[in-house]
PDB file of C-alpha atoms in Angstrom:
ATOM      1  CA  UNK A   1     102.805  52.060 105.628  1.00 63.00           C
ATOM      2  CA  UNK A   2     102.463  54.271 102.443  1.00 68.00           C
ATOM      3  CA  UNK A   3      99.259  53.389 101.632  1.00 77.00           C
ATOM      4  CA  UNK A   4      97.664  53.786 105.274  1.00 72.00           C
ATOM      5  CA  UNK A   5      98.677  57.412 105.443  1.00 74.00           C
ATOM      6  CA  UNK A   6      97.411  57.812 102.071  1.00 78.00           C
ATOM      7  CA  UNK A   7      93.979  56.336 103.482  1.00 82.00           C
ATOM      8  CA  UNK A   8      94.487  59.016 105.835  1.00 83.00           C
ATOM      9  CA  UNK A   9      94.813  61.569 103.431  1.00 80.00           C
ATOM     10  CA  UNK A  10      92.821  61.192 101.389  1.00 84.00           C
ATOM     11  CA  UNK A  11      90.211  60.541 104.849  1.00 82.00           C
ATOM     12  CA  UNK A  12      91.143  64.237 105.809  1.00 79.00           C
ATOM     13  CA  UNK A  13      90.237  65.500 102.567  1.00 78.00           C
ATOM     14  CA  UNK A  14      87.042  64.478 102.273  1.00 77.00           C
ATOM     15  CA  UNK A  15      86.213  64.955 105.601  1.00 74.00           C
ATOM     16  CA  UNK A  16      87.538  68.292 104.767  1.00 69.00           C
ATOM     17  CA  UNK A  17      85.569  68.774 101.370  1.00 68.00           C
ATOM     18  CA  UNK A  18      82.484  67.295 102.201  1.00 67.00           C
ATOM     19  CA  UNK A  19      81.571  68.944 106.027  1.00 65.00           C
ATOM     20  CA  UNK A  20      83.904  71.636 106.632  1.00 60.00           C
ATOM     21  CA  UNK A  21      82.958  73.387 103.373  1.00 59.00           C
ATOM     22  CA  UNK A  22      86.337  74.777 101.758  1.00 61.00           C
ATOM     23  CA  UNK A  23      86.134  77.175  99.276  1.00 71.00           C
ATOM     24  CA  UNK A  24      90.416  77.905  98.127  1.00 70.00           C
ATOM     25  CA  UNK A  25      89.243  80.883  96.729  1.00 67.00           C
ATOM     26  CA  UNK A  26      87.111  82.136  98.475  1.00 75.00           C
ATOM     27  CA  UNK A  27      89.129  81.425 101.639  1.00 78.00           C
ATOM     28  CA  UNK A  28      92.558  83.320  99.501  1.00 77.00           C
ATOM     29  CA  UNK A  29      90.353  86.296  98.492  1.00 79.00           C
ATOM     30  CA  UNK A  30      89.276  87.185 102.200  1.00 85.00           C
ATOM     31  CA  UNK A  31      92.693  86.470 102.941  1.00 85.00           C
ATOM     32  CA  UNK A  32      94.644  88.242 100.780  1.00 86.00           C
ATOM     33  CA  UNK A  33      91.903  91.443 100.743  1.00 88.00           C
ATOM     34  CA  UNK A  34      93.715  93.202 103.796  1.00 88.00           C
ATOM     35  CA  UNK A  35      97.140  92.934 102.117  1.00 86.00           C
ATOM     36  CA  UNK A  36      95.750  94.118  99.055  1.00 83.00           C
ATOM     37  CA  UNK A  37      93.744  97.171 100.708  1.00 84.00           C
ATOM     38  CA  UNK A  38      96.977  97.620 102.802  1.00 86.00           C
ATOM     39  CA  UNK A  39      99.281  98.550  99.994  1.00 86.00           C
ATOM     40  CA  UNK A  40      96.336  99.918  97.355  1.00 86.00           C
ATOM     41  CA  UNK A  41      95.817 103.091  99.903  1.00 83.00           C
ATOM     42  CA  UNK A  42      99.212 104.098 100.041  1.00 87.00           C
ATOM     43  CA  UNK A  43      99.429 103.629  96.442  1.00 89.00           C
ATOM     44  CA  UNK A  44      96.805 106.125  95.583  1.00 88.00           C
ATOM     45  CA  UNK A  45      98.137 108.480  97.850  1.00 88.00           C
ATOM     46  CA  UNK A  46     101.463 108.563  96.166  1.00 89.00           C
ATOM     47  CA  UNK A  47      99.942 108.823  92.747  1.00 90.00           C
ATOM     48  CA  UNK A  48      97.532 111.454  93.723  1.00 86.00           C
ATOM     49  CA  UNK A  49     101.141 113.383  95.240  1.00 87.00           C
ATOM     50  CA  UNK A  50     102.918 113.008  91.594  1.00 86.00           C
ATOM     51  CA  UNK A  51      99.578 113.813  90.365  1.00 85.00           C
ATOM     52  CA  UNK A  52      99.360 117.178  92.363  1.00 84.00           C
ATOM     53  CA  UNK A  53     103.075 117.949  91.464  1.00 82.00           C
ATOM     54  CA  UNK A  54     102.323 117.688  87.210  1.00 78.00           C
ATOM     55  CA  UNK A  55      99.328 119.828  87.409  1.00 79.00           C
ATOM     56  CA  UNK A  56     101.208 122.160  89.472  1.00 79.00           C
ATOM     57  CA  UNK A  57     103.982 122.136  87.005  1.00 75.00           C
ATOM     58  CA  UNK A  58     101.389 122.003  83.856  1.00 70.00           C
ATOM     59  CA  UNK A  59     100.456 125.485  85.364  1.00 73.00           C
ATOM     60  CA  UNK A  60     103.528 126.604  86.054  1.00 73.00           C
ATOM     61  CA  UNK A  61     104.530 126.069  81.990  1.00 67.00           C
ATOM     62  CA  UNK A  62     100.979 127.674  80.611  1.00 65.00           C
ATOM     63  CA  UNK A  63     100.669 130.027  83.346  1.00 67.00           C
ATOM     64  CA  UNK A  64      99.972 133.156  80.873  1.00 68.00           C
ATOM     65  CA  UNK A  65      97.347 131.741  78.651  1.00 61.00           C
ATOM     66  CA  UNK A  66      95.492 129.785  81.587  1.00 59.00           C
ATOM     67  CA  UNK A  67      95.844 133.506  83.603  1.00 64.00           C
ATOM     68  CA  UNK A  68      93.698 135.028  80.930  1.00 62.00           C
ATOM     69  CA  UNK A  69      91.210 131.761  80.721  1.00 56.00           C
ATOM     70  CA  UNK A  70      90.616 132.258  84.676  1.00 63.00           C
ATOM     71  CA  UNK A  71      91.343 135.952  84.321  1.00 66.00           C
ATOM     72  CA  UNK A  72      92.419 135.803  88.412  1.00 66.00           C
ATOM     73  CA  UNK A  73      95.376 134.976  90.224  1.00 70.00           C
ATOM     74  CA  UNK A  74      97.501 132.971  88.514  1.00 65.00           C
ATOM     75  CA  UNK A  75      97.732 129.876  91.330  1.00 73.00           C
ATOM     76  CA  UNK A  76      94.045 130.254  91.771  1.00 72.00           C
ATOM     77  CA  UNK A  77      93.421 128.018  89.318  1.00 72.00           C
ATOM     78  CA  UNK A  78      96.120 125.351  90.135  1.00 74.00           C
ATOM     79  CA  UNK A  79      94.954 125.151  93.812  1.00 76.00           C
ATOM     80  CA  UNK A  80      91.015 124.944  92.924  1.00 74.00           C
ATOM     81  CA  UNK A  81      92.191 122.091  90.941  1.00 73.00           C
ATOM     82  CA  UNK A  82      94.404 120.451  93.097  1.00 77.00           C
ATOM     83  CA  UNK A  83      91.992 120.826  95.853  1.00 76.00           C
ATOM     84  CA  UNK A  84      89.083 118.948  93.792  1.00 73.00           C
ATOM     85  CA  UNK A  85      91.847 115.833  93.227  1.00 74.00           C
ATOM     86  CA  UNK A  86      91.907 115.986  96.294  1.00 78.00           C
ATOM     87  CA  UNK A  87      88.354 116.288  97.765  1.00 74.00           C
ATOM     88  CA  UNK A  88      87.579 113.635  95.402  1.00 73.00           C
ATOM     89  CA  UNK A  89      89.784 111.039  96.761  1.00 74.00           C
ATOM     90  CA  UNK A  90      88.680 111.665 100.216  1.00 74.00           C
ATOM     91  CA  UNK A  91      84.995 111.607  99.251  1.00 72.00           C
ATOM     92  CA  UNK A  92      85.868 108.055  97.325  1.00 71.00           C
ATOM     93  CA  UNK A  93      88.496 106.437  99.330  1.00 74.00           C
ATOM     94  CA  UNK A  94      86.428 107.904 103.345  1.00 74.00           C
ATOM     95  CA  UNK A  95      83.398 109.074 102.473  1.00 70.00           C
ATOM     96  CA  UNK A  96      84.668 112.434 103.746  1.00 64.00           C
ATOM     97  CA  UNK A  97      82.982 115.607 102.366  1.00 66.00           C
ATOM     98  CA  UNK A  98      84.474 119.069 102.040  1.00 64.00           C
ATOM     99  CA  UNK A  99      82.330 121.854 103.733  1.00 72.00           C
ATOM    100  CA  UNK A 100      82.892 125.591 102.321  1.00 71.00           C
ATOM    101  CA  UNK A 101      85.791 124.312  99.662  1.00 65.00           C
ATOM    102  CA  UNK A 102      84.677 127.781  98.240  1.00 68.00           C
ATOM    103  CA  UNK A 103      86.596 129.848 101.340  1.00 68.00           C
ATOM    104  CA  UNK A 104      90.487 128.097 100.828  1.00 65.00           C
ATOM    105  CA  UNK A 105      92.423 130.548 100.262  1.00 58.00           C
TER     106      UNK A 105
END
């Protein structure tokens, strides 16, 4: 009995190898590529928030000696900054492109 299903299995297998084609890894990579993209996004986001919150705060520390480097407002700087971090995930992670960044306030 043991040895007839391992006939069998070993029957499957081929059959298996040999016309259906099998790649593991490729089969695991387009399987586990949603997952992967599912939790990567989110990711990014969250490190792009912390991201936004220590240049804020790096500005916030050296606010007098970057004032006189950008010799404007003092969160001018921080938000032209911020909003380039931010433009350039969009433009990477949606292809989406920023028309007239120039006129945020």
């Amino acid at each position: 009995m043991f040895t007839l299903l391992s006939n069998f299995y070993t029957y499957v297998e081929n059959i298996m190898v040999d016309y259906i084609d099998l790649d593991f890894t490729l089969w695991l990579t387009w399987m586990l590529a949603p997952l992967l993209i599912t939790f990567l996004l989110p990711l990014i986001i969250v490190f792009l928030l912390y991201l936004t919150g220590l240049i804020l705060y790096i500005y916030k520390l050296h606010g007098n000696r970057l004032r006189h480097a950008y010799e404007t407002d003092f969160w001018d700087g921080a938000r032209k900054t911020v909003a380039a971090v931010w433009d350039a995930h969009g433009w990477i992670w949606h292809g989406y492109e920023v028309c007239g960044l120039e006129n945020i306030s």
